[in-house]
Amino acid sequence: MKKTRCAIYTRKSSEDGLEQEFNSLDAQREACAAFIASQKIEGWVLVPDAYDDGGLSGGTLERPGLQRLMADVRSGKVDRIVVYKIDRLTRSLGDFAKIVEVLDEAGGSFVSVTQSFNTSTSMGRLTLNMLLSFAQFEREVTAERIRDKIAASKKKGLWMGGNVPLGYEPDGRTLKVKEPDAQIIRTIYDLYKEHGTVRKVKDQADRLGLKTAIRTLSSGRLKGGTPFSFGHIYYILTNPVYTGRIRHKTNVYPGQHAPLIEPELWDALQDQLMGRSVSNRLGKERGQGRGGRKQASLLIGKLFDETGDRLTPSHTKSSKGHRLRYYVSNRLIRSKGAKDPSGWRLPGPELETLVATLLRKHLGTPAVTANIVSDPTTEETAAIAKKLAKITGTEANEHNEKRSLLLPLCHRIQIKPGQIKISMSPENLAEILDVASKRVSEECLEIDAAFQHRKRGVETKLVLSDTTSPRDETLFKNIAKAHHYFNLIRAGKTYAEIAASEGVSKHRVYKLVDLAFLAPDVLRDVFAGSQPTGLTSEWLLRHAIPALWDEQREVFRTL
């Protein structure tokens, strides 16, 4: 009788209870081992290796135990995978299809102890797909419930975990002051209050020998104990947690922990930080830098994204040595780890041109020209029209040096996916028109416009959305192919068989089938041609698509 080598795979999503002598993983393994023993007459034997993943989600295949198991399946060491329930193996339809492909290529199969299925038949696969759909739905609902709980808890001022800020240590669901680290924070704030610039704060901090906190990583390696960087100092100076507050995304709530810095002092310091940055690099909104030199980035200190984070000028060099300017969300610059997908990185010249175009169109509108100043005389109306024509005419728009006449009119620019809002400075506009600032109409100072942030490889384009974009036929056809491939997989076809019948590579099928799991509203937008402009076939095939629909939407809205 041919022996069937069986491997038991166990998983638990959280680490709670794993320290117990007999935990959930042990219970799963015991049930699976008993089932294998009951099939001894069929030649089933248990392999000695254990494949366990404790504290890991079933929404990804990046699990050490599972990866080791799949490697043993490929190498022929395992003939059958035995799990307590199918959702212990995976909660994602896409991941399930990938696992089945590996099993098919190796001639293996898997068994669920509490659910009887035969994966070699199309009906068995259909039943499994239905179960996995419910498992994925349950996972998404659980994730939403956890996010709502975190938001509600932070609204009550509770500390919900994460990296503990220097100067504090966790105390249940709140924080308590940790001396002498707290004194380091107070010193940094005192240094900024005294010197007024982050650069001088860093110089003084280095002179005083101030160091970052030493942390022990999960690997046992020590991290920290180094001098403060400019970004770290700036993060400390702008972190509301030191005022006894808790931040959740764009909202800030009163916290239940003791403040290290008086809230009034911190609020005043934020104005000082912003004012210093703009003054030093922009010459008080006249396009002048240090020494009277003109700055290339004309929107310094005026750009903010949907989270309230400021966009900072940055640059890089192209392969040909050209200097490429960008406006980048602050959190992307100061972050050394995984980058926030909601952060912005916009090409400087294109963004400045887009803003200048909106200003030119707005100020060149007859209704704005006639109403921009309250109670104008006939002579004033003619003079105002002439002065506005000087900076909004076609000739002015075609020359970069003329752009500097328009951009200083901006007071604040708010950018969010698909939308840009420009608030003009009444004082700067009044100076150009040679009238008192109180006569400038507030109704004419706001501009709201839709725009598209379109990525094509390394190239980025910013386009005013005056008309609806045509449907991306390539993306639309690839999604249709993905559903076709997935239906073939459900019918029992392997990736290799599909590739051979469709005349494409197996890798192409493997990458394209993920498009079958896009959220329904994303599919609707693709059909209507209203999806984010950066959401292309090229982007989707080069990036991992989140299994959760909410996570998909969060990622796609930044494209």
Coordinates of C-alpha atoms in Angstrom, one line a residue:
M1 CA 0.0 0.0 0.0
K2 CA 1.3 3.4 -1.0
K3 CA 1.9 5.7 2.0
T4 CA 0.4 9.2 2.0
R5 CA 2.6 11.5 4.0
C6 CA 0.4 14.0 5.9
A7 CA 1.5 17.3 7.4
I8 CA -0.5 19.2 10.0
Y9 CA -0.8 22.9 9.6
T10 CA -2.1 25.1 12.5
R11 CA -2.6 28.8 12.8
K12 CA -3.9 31.3 15.3
S13 CA -4.5 35.0 14.4
S14 CA -3.6 36.5 17.8
E15 CA -0.9 35.7 20.3
D16 CA -3.3 35.6 23.2
G17 CA -3.1 32.3 25.1
L18 CA -0.1 31.0 23.1
E19 CA 2.0 31.1 26.4
Q20 CA -0.3 28.5 27.9
E21 CA 0.9 24.9 28.3
F22 CA -2.0 23.6 26.1
N23 CA -3.1 26.3 23.6
S24 CA -5.2 26.6 20.5
L25 CA -2.4 25.3 18.2
D26 CA -2.0 22.2 20.4
A27 CA -5.8 21.6 20.2
Q28 CA -5.8 21.9 16.4
R29 CA -2.8 19.6 16.1
E30 CA -4.3 17.0 18.4
A31 CA -7.5 16.9 16.4
C32 CA -5.7 16.6 13.1
A33 CA -3.3 13.9 14.4
A34 CA -6.3 11.9 15.6
F35 CA -7.9 12.2 12.2
I36 CA -4.8 11.0 10.5
A37 CA -4.5 8.0 12.9
S38 CA -8.1 7.1 11.9
Q39 CA -7.0 6.9 8.3
K40 CA -4.1 4.6 9.0
I41 CA -5.8 1.8 7.0
E42 CA -5.7 4.1 3.9
G43 CA -1.9 4.4 4.3
W44 CA -1.9 7.9 5.9
V45 CA 1.2 8.6 8.0
L46 CA 2.1 11.8 10.0
V47 CA 5.3 13.5 9.1
P48 CA 7.3 14.5 12.2
D49 CA 7.8 18.2 11.3
A50 CA 5.4 20.8 12.8
Y51 CA 4.1 23.7 10.7
D52 CA 2.7 26.3 13.1
D53 CA 2.0 30.0 12.7
G54 CA 1.0 31.6 16.0
G55 CA -0.2 35.2 16.1
L56 CA -0.4 35.6 12.2
S57 CA -3.3 36.6 10.1
G58 CA -4.8 34.4 7.4
G59 CA -5.1 37.3 5.0
T60 CA -1.5 36.8 3.6
L61 CA 0.7 33.9 2.6
E62 CA 3.7 35.5 4.1
R63 CA 3.8 33.1 7.1
P64 CA 7.0 31.2 8.1
G65 CA 5.2 27.9 8.9
L66 CA 3.1 28.0 5.7
Q67 CA 6.1 29.0 3.5
R68 CA 8.1 26.1 4.9
L69 CA 5.1 23.7 4.4
M70 CA 4.6 24.8 0.7
A71 CA 8.4 24.3 0.1
D72 CA 8.2 20.8 1.4
V73 CA 5.1 20.1 -0.8
R74 CA 7.0 21.3 -3.9
S75 CA 10.0 19.2 -3.0
G76 CA 7.8 16.1 -2.6
K77 CA 8.3 15.6 1.2
V78 CA 4.5 16.1 1.9
D79 CA 1.6 14.5 0.0
R80 CA -1.4 15.9 1.9
I81 CA -2.0 19.0 4.1
V82 CA -4.3 18.4 7.1
V83 CA -6.0 21.4 8.8
Y84 CA -8.6 21.7 11.5
K85 CA -10.7 24.2 9.4
I86 CA -10.1 25.6 5.9
D87 CA -9.8 29.2 7.2
R88 CA -6.7 28.1 9.2
L89 CA -5.0 27.7 5.9
T90 CA -6.2 30.9 4.3
R91 CA -9.0 33.4 4.3
S92 CA -8.4 34.8 0.8
L93 CA -9.8 33.4 -2.4
G94 CA -6.8 34.6 -4.4
D95 CA -4.3 32.9 -1.9
F96 CA -6.4 29.7 -2.0
A97 CA -6.1 29.5 -5.8
K98 CA -2.3 29.9 -5.5
I99 CA -2.1 27.1 -2.8
V100 CA -4.3 24.8 -5.0
E101 CA -1.9 25.4 -7.9
V102 CA 1.1 24.3 -5.9
L103 CA -0.8 21.2 -4.7
D104 CA -1.9 20.3 -8.2
E105 CA 1.7 20.7 -9.6
A106 CA 3.0 18.5 -6.8
G107 CA 0.2 16.0 -7.1
G108 CA -0.9 16.7 -3.5
S109 CA -4.1 17.7 -1.8
F110 CA -5.4 18.9 1.5
V111 CA -8.1 17.8 4.0
S112 CA -10.1 19.8 6.6
V113 CA -10.9 17.7 9.7
T114 CA -14.2 19.4 10.5
Q115 CA -15.2 20.0 6.8
S116 CA -15.3 17.1 4.3
F117 CA -14.2 18.2 0.8
N118 CA -12.6 16.7 -2.2
T119 CA -10.5 19.3 -4.0
S120 CA -10.1 17.1 -7.0
T121 CA -13.6 17.7 -8.2
S122 CA -15.1 21.0 -9.5
M123 CA -18.0 20.7 -7.0
G124 CA -15.6 20.4 -4.1
R125 CA -13.7 23.5 -5.3
L126 CA -16.9 25.4 -5.7
T127 CA -17.9 24.6 -2.1
L128 CA -14.5 25.6 -0.8
N129 CA -14.7 28.9 -2.7
M130 CA -18.1 29.6 -1.1
L131 CA -16.7 28.9 2.3
L132 CA -13.6 31.0 1.7
S133 CA -15.9 33.9 0.5
F134 CA -17.6 33.8 3.9
A135 CA -14.3 33.6 5.7
Q136 CA -12.9 36.6 3.8
F137 CA -16.2 38.5 4.6
E138 CA -15.8 37.6 8.3
R139 CA -12.2 38.8 8.2
E140 CA -13.2 42.2 6.7
V141 CA -16.0 42.7 9.2
T142 CA -13.6 41.9 12.0
A143 CA -11.1 44.4 10.7
E144 CA -13.7 47.1 10.4
R145 CA -14.9 46.4 14.0
I146 CA -11.3 46.7 15.2
R147 CA -10.7 50.0 13.4
D148 CA -14.0 51.4 14.8
K149 CA -12.9 50.3 18.3
I150 CA -9.6 52.0 18.0
A151 CA -11.2 55.2 16.7
A152 CA -13.7 55.2 19.5
S153 CA -11.0 54.5 22.1
K154 CA -8.7 57.2 20.9
K155 CA -11.7 59.6 20.9
K156 CA -11.9 58.9 24.7
G157 CA -8.2 59.7 25.0
L158 CA -6.9 56.1 25.4
W159 CA -3.5 55.0 24.2
M160 CA -4.0 52.2 21.7
G161 CA -0.4 51.0 21.3
G162 CA 2.3 51.5 18.8
N163 CA 5.7 53.1 19.2
V164 CA 5.7 54.8 22.6
P165 CA 6.9 58.4 22.3
L166 CA 10.2 59.3 24.0
G167 CA 9.4 60.6 27.5
Y168 CA 6.6 58.2 28.2
E169 CA 6.1 54.5 29.0
P170 CA 2.9 52.5 28.6
D171 CA 0.6 52.2 31.6
G172 CA -2.4 50.1 30.6
R173 CA -4.5 52.1 28.2
T174 CA -2.7 55.3 28.9
L175 CA 0.9 56.7 29.2
K176 CA 2.9 57.8 32.2
V177 CA 5.9 60.1 32.3
K178 CA 9.3 58.5 32.2
E179 CA 12.1 60.4 33.6
P180 CA 14.9 61.3 32.6
D181 CA 13.6 60.8 29.0
A182 CA 10.9 63.4 29.7
Q183 CA 13.6 65.9 30.5
I184 CA 15.1 65.4 27.1
I185 CA 11.8 66.3 25.5
R186 CA 11.5 69.5 27.6
T187 CA 15.1 70.4 26.7
I188 CA 14.4 70.1 23.0
Y189 CA 11.3 72.4 23.3
D190 CA 13.3 74.9 25.4
L191 CA 16.1 74.9 22.8
Y192 CA 13.6 75.7 20.1
K193 CA 12.0 78.4 22.1
E194 CA 15.4 79.9 22.7
H195 CA 16.9 79.6 19.2
G196 CA 13.9 79.4 16.9
T197 CA 15.3 76.9 14.3
V198 CA 15.5 73.1 14.1
R199 CA 19.1 73.4 12.8
K200 CA 20.3 75.2 15.9
V201 CA 18.3 72.8 18.1
K202 CA 20.2 69.9 16.6
D203 CA 23.5 71.6 17.0
Q204 CA 22.8 72.3 20.7
A205 CA 21.3 68.8 21.3
D206 CA 24.5 67.3 19.9
R207 CA 26.6 69.5 22.0
L208 CA 24.6 68.5 25.1
G209 CA 25.0 64.8 24.1
L210 CA 21.2 64.2 23.9
K211 CA 20.5 60.7 22.4
T212 CA 17.4 58.8 21.2
A213 CA 15.9 56.1 23.4
I214 CA 17.4 52.6 23.2
R215 CA 14.7 50.0 22.2
T216 CA 15.0 46.2 22.2
L217 CA 13.5 44.8 18.9
S218 CA 11.7 41.5 18.8
S219 CA 14.8 39.9 17.3
G220 CA 16.7 40.9 20.5
R221 CA 18.8 43.6 18.6
L222 CA 19.1 47.0 20.3
K223 CA 18.2 50.1 18.3
G224 CA 18.6 53.8 19.2
G225 CA 21.1 55.6 21.4
T226 CA 22.1 57.8 18.5
P227 CA 22.1 61.6 18.1
F228 CA 18.7 63.2 17.1
S229 CA 18.3 63.8 13.4
F230 CA 16.6 66.9 12.0
G231 CA 13.5 64.9 11.1
H232 CA 13.2 63.3 14.6
I233 CA 13.5 66.8 16.3
Y234 CA 10.8 68.2 14.0
Y235 CA 8.6 65.2 14.7
I236 CA 9.0 65.8 18.5
L237 CA 8.2 69.5 18.1
T238 CA 5.0 68.7 16.1
N239 CA 3.7 65.7 18.1
P240 CA 0.5 66.6 20.0
V241 CA 1.0 63.7 22.4
Y242 CA 3.4 65.8 24.4
T243 CA 0.5 68.2 25.2
G244 CA -1.6 65.4 26.7
R245 CA -3.5 64.8 23.5
I246 CA -4.1 61.7 21.3
R247 CA -4.0 61.9 17.5
H248 CA -6.1 59.6 15.3
K249 CA -5.5 60.2 11.6
T250 CA -6.5 63.9 11.0
N251 CA -8.2 64.3 14.4
V252 CA -6.7 65.2 17.8
Y253 CA -8.5 64.4 21.0
P254 CA -7.8 65.2 24.7
G255 CA -5.8 62.3 26.2
Q256 CA -5.8 60.7 29.6
H257 CA -2.1 61.1 30.1
A258 CA -0.1 63.9 31.7
P259 CA 1.3 66.5 29.3
L260 CA 5.0 67.3 29.2
I261 CA 4.5 70.6 27.4
E262 CA 1.7 73.2 28.1
P263 CA -0.9 73.1 25.3
E264 CA -0.8 76.9 24.9
L265 CA 3.0 76.8 24.4
W266 CA 2.8 74.0 21.9
D267 CA 0.1 75.7 19.8
A268 CA 2.2 78.9 19.7
L269 CA 5.2 76.9 18.8
Q270 CA 3.4 75.4 15.7
D271 CA 2.8 78.9 14.4
Q272 CA 6.4 79.7 15.0
L273 CA 7.6 76.6 13.2
M274 CA 5.5 77.3 10.1
G275 CA 6.3 81.0 10.1
R276 CA 10.1 80.3 10.4
S277 CA 10.1 77.8 7.6
V278 CA 8.2 80.1 5.3
S279 CA 10.2 83.1 6.2
N280 CA 13.6 81.5 5.9
R281 CA 13.0 79.8 2.6
L282 CA 10.5 82.0 0.8
G283 CA 11.5 85.5 1.8
K284 CA 8.1 86.3 3.3
E285 CA 6.2 85.2 0.2
R286 CA 8.2 87.3 -2.2
G287 CA 10.0 84.3 -3.8
Q288 CA 13.3 85.4 -2.1
G289 CA 15.5 83.0 -0.1
R290 CA 18.5 83.6 2.0
G291 CA 20.7 86.4 0.6
G292 CA 17.9 87.6 -1.7
R293 CA 18.2 84.7 -4.1
K294 CA 15.1 83.4 -5.8
Q295 CA 13.9 80.0 -4.7
A296 CA 13.0 77.4 -7.3
S297 CA 10.1 76.1 -5.2
L298 CA 7.6 78.9 -5.1
L299 CA 4.9 77.1 -3.0
I300 CA 7.0 76.5 0.1
G301 CA 5.0 76.5 3.3
K302 CA 1.6 76.8 1.4
L303 CA 0.9 73.2 0.4
F304 CA -1.0 70.8 2.7
D305 CA -2.6 67.4 2.0
E306 CA -5.9 65.9 3.2
T307 CA -4.3 64.9 6.6
G308 CA -3.1 68.4 7.3
D309 CA 0.5 67.3 6.7
R310 CA 2.6 69.9 4.9
L311 CA 4.2 69.1 1.5
T312 CA 8.0 69.9 1.6
P313 CA 10.2 70.7 -1.4
S314 CA 12.6 67.9 -2.3
H315 CA 14.7 67.1 -5.3
T316 CA 16.6 64.3 -6.9
K317 CA 18.9 63.8 -9.9
S318 CA 17.8 62.0 -13.1
S319 CA 20.0 59.5 -14.9
K320 CA 21.2 62.4 -17.1
G321 CA 22.1 64.6 -14.2
H322 CA 19.0 66.9 -14.4
R323 CA 17.7 68.3 -11.1
L324 CA 14.1 67.1 -10.6
R325 CA 12.0 69.0 -8.1
Y326 CA 9.1 67.6 -6.1
Y327 CA 6.7 68.5 -3.3
V328 CA 6.6 65.6 -0.8
S329 CA 4.4 64.9 2.2
N330 CA 6.4 65.5 5.4
R331 CA 5.6 62.0 6.8
L332 CA 7.3 60.4 3.8
I333 CA 10.5 62.4 4.4
R334 CA 10.8 61.7 8.1
S335 CA 9.7 58.0 7.8
K336 CA 12.6 55.5 7.6
G337 CA 10.4 52.4 7.5
A338 CA 7.4 51.5 5.3
K339 CA 6.1 54.5 3.5
D340 CA 2.5 55.7 4.1
P341 CA 0.6 55.0 0.9
S342 CA -1.5 58.1 1.4
G343 CA 1.6 60.4 1.2
W344 CA 2.0 62.7 -1.8
R345 CA 5.0 63.1 -4.1
L346 CA 4.1 65.7 -6.8
P347 CA 6.4 67.1 -9.5
G348 CA 7.2 70.7 -8.6
P349 CA 7.1 72.4 -12.0
E350 CA 3.8 70.6 -13.0
L351 CA 2.1 71.5 -9.7
E352 CA 3.2 75.1 -9.9
T353 CA 2.0 75.3 -13.5
L354 CA -1.4 73.8 -12.5
V355 CA -1.8 76.3 -9.6
A356 CA -0.8 79.2 -11.9
T357 CA -3.3 78.0 -14.5
L358 CA -6.1 77.9 -12.0
L359 CA -5.2 81.4 -10.7
R360 CA -5.0 82.8 -14.2
K361 CA -8.4 81.3 -15.2
H362 CA -10.0 82.5 -12.0
L363 CA -8.7 86.0 -12.0
G364 CA -9.3 86.3 -15.8
T365 CA -13.1 85.6 -15.4
P366 CA -15.1 88.7 -16.1
A367 CA -17.3 88.1 -13.0
V368 CA -14.3 88.0 -10.7
T369 CA -12.7 91.0 -12.4
A370 CA -15.9 93.0 -11.8
N371 CA -16.4 91.9 -8.2
I372 CA -13.0 91.4 -6.7
V373 CA -13.0 94.9 -5.1
S374 CA -16.0 96.2 -3.3
D375 CA -17.7 99.4 -4.7
P376 CA -15.2 100.2 -7.4
T377 CA -15.4 103.3 -9.5
T378 CA -15.5 103.1 -13.2
E379 CA -11.8 104.2 -13.3
E380 CA -10.9 101.6 -10.7
T381 CA -12.6 98.8 -12.6
A382 CA -10.7 99.6 -15.7
A383 CA -7.4 99.9 -13.8
I384 CA -8.1 96.6 -12.0
A385 CA -8.8 94.8 -15.3
K386 CA -5.6 96.1 -16.7
K387 CA -3.5 95.0 -13.8
L388 CA -5.1 91.5 -13.7
A389 CA -4.5 91.2 -17.5
K390 CA -0.9 91.8 -16.9
I391 CA -0.5 88.7 -14.8
T392 CA -3.2 86.5 -16.3
G393 CA -2.6 87.0 -20.0
T394 CA -1.5 84.3 -22.3
E395 CA 2.0 85.8 -22.5
A396 CA 2.4 85.6 -18.8
N397 CA 1.3 82.0 -18.7
E398 CA 3.9 81.0 -21.2
H399 CA 7.0 82.2 -19.3
N400 CA 8.2 80.8 -16.0
E401 CA 9.4 84.1 -14.8
K402 CA 5.9 85.5 -15.1
R403 CA 4.6 82.6 -13.0
S404 CA 6.2 84.2 -9.9
L405 CA 3.7 87.1 -10.2
L406 CA 0.8 84.6 -9.7
L407 CA 2.0 82.1 -7.2
P408 CA 2.8 84.6 -4.3
L409 CA -1.0 85.3 -4.3
C410 CA -1.6 81.9 -2.7
H411 CA -2.0 81.8 1.0
R412 CA -2.8 78.1 1.5
I413 CA -3.3 75.2 -0.9
Q414 CA -5.1 72.0 0.2
I415 CA -4.7 68.9 -1.8
K416 CA -6.7 65.7 -1.6
P417 CA -7.3 62.9 -4.0
G418 CA -8.9 64.4 -7.1
Q419 CA -9.4 67.9 -5.6
I420 CA -7.3 71.0 -5.0
K421 CA -8.5 74.1 -3.0
I422 CA -6.6 77.4 -3.3
S423 CA -7.0 80.2 -0.8
M424 CA -5.5 83.6 -1.9
S425 CA -3.9 86.2 0.3
P426 CA -6.1 89.3 0.4
E427 CA -3.0 91.4 1.4
N428 CA -0.9 90.2 -1.6
L429 CA -3.8 90.6 -4.0
A430 CA -4.6 94.1 -2.7
E431 CA -1.0 95.1 -3.2
I432 CA -1.1 94.1 -6.8
L433 CA -4.4 95.9 -7.4
D434 CA -3.2 98.9 -5.3
V435 CA -6.3 98.9 -3.1
A436 CA -6.9 98.4 0.6
S437 CA -6.9 94.8 1.6
K438 CA -10.3 95.1 3.4
R439 CA -11.9 96.0 0.1
V440 CA -10.9 92.7 -1.5
S441 CA -13.9 90.4 -1.7
E442 CA -13.6 87.2 0.3
E443 CA -15.9 85.4 -2.1
C444 CA -13.3 85.8 -4.9
L445 CA -10.4 84.4 -2.9
E446 CA -11.3 80.7 -3.0
I447 CA -10.7 78.3 -5.9
D448 CA -12.0 74.7 -5.9
A449 CA -11.0 72.5 -8.8
A450 CA -10.8 68.8 -9.7
F451 CA -7.6 67.5 -11.0
Q452 CA -6.0 64.1 -12.0
H453 CA -2.8 62.7 -10.6
R454 CA -1.7 60.4 -13.4
K455 CA 1.3 58.1 -13.1
R456 CA 2.9 56.5 -16.1
G457 CA 6.0 54.6 -14.9
V458 CA 8.4 57.1 -13.4
E459 CA 6.5 60.0 -15.1
T460 CA 3.8 61.9 -13.2
K461 CA 1.3 64.3 -14.8
L462 CA -1.1 66.6 -13.2
V463 CA -4.2 67.3 -15.3
L464 CA -7.2 69.6 -14.6
S465 CA -10.3 67.4 -14.8
D466 CA -12.4 69.5 -17.1
T467 CA -13.8 66.5 -18.9
T468 CA -14.4 62.8 -18.1
S469 CA -11.5 60.6 -19.0
P470 CA -12.2 57.8 -21.6
R471 CA -12.4 54.3 -20.3
D472 CA -9.0 52.4 -20.0
E473 CA -9.8 49.7 -22.4
T474 CA -6.6 47.8 -21.6
L475 CA -7.4 47.6 -17.9
F476 CA -11.0 46.7 -18.7
K477 CA -10.0 43.8 -21.0
N478 CA -7.4 42.6 -18.5
I479 CA -10.0 42.4 -15.7
A480 CA -12.3 40.5 -18.0
K481 CA -9.5 38.0 -18.7
A482 CA -8.8 37.7 -15.0
H483 CA -12.4 36.6 -14.3
H484 CA -12.1 34.2 -17.2
Y485 CA -8.9 32.7 -15.8
F486 CA -10.4 32.5 -12.3
N487 CA -13.5 30.7 -13.7
L488 CA -11.1 28.2 -15.3
I489 CA -9.3 27.7 -12.0
R490 CA -12.6 27.0 -10.2
A491 CA -13.4 24.5 -12.9
G492 CA -10.3 22.6 -11.9
K493 CA -7.7 23.9 -14.4
T494 CA -4.1 24.5 -13.2
Y495 CA -2.2 27.7 -14.0
A496 CA 0.0 25.7 -16.5
E497 CA -3.1 24.3 -18.3
I498 CA -4.6 27.8 -18.6
A499 CA -1.4 29.3 -19.9
A500 CA -1.1 26.6 -22.5
S501 CA -4.7 26.9 -23.7
E502 CA -4.6 30.8 -23.7
G503 CA -1.2 31.0 -25.3
V504 CA 0.3 33.1 -22.6
S505 CA 3.0 32.5 -19.9
K506 CA 2.1 30.9 -16.6
H507 CA 3.5 34.0 -14.8
R508 CA 1.1 36.2 -16.8
V509 CA -1.9 34.1 -15.6
Y510 CA -0.6 34.1 -12.1
K511 CA -0.3 37.9 -12.0
L512 CA -3.5 38.6 -13.9
V513 CA -5.9 36.5 -11.9
D514 CA -5.5 38.8 -8.9
L515 CA -7.5 41.4 -10.8
A516 CA -10.6 39.1 -10.4
F517 CA -10.7 40.1 -6.7
L518 CA -11.1 43.9 -7.1
A519 CA -13.8 45.5 -5.1
P520 CA -17.2 45.9 -6.9
D521 CA -17.1 49.7 -6.8
V522 CA -13.6 49.7 -8.2
L523 CA -14.9 47.5 -11.1
R524 CA -17.8 49.9 -11.6
D525 CA -15.5 52.9 -11.8
V526 CA -13.2 51.1 -14.3
F527 CA -16.2 50.4 -16.5
A528 CA -17.3 54.0 -16.3
G529 CA -13.8 55.4 -16.8
S530 CA -13.9 57.2 -13.5
Q531 CA -11.2 55.2 -11.6
P532 CA -8.1 57.0 -10.2
T533 CA -5.9 57.9 -13.2
G534 CA -3.0 56.0 -11.6
L535 CA -4.9 52.8 -11.4
T536 CA -3.7 51.1 -14.6
S537 CA -2.9 47.6 -15.6
E538 CA 0.8 48.3 -15.3
W539 CA 0.4 49.5 -11.7
L540 CA -1.8 46.6 -10.7
L541 CA 0.5 44.0 -12.2
R542 CA 3.6 45.5 -10.4
H543 CA 2.0 45.9 -7.0
A544 CA 0.4 43.5 -4.5
I545 CA -3.3 44.0 -4.4
P546 CA -4.7 44.0 -0.8
A547 CA -7.2 41.2 -0.1
L548 CA -9.5 43.5 1.9
W549 CA -11.7 45.7 -0.2
D550 CA -11.4 48.6 2.3
E551 CA -7.6 48.4 2.1
Q552 CA -7.9 48.4 -1.7
R553 CA -9.9 51.6 -1.7
E554 CA -7.5 53.2 0.7
V555 CA -4.5 52.4 -1.5
F556 CA -6.2 53.2 -4.9
R557 CA -7.5 56.6 -3.8
T558 CA -3.9 57.9 -3.6
L559 CA -3.1 57.0 -7.2

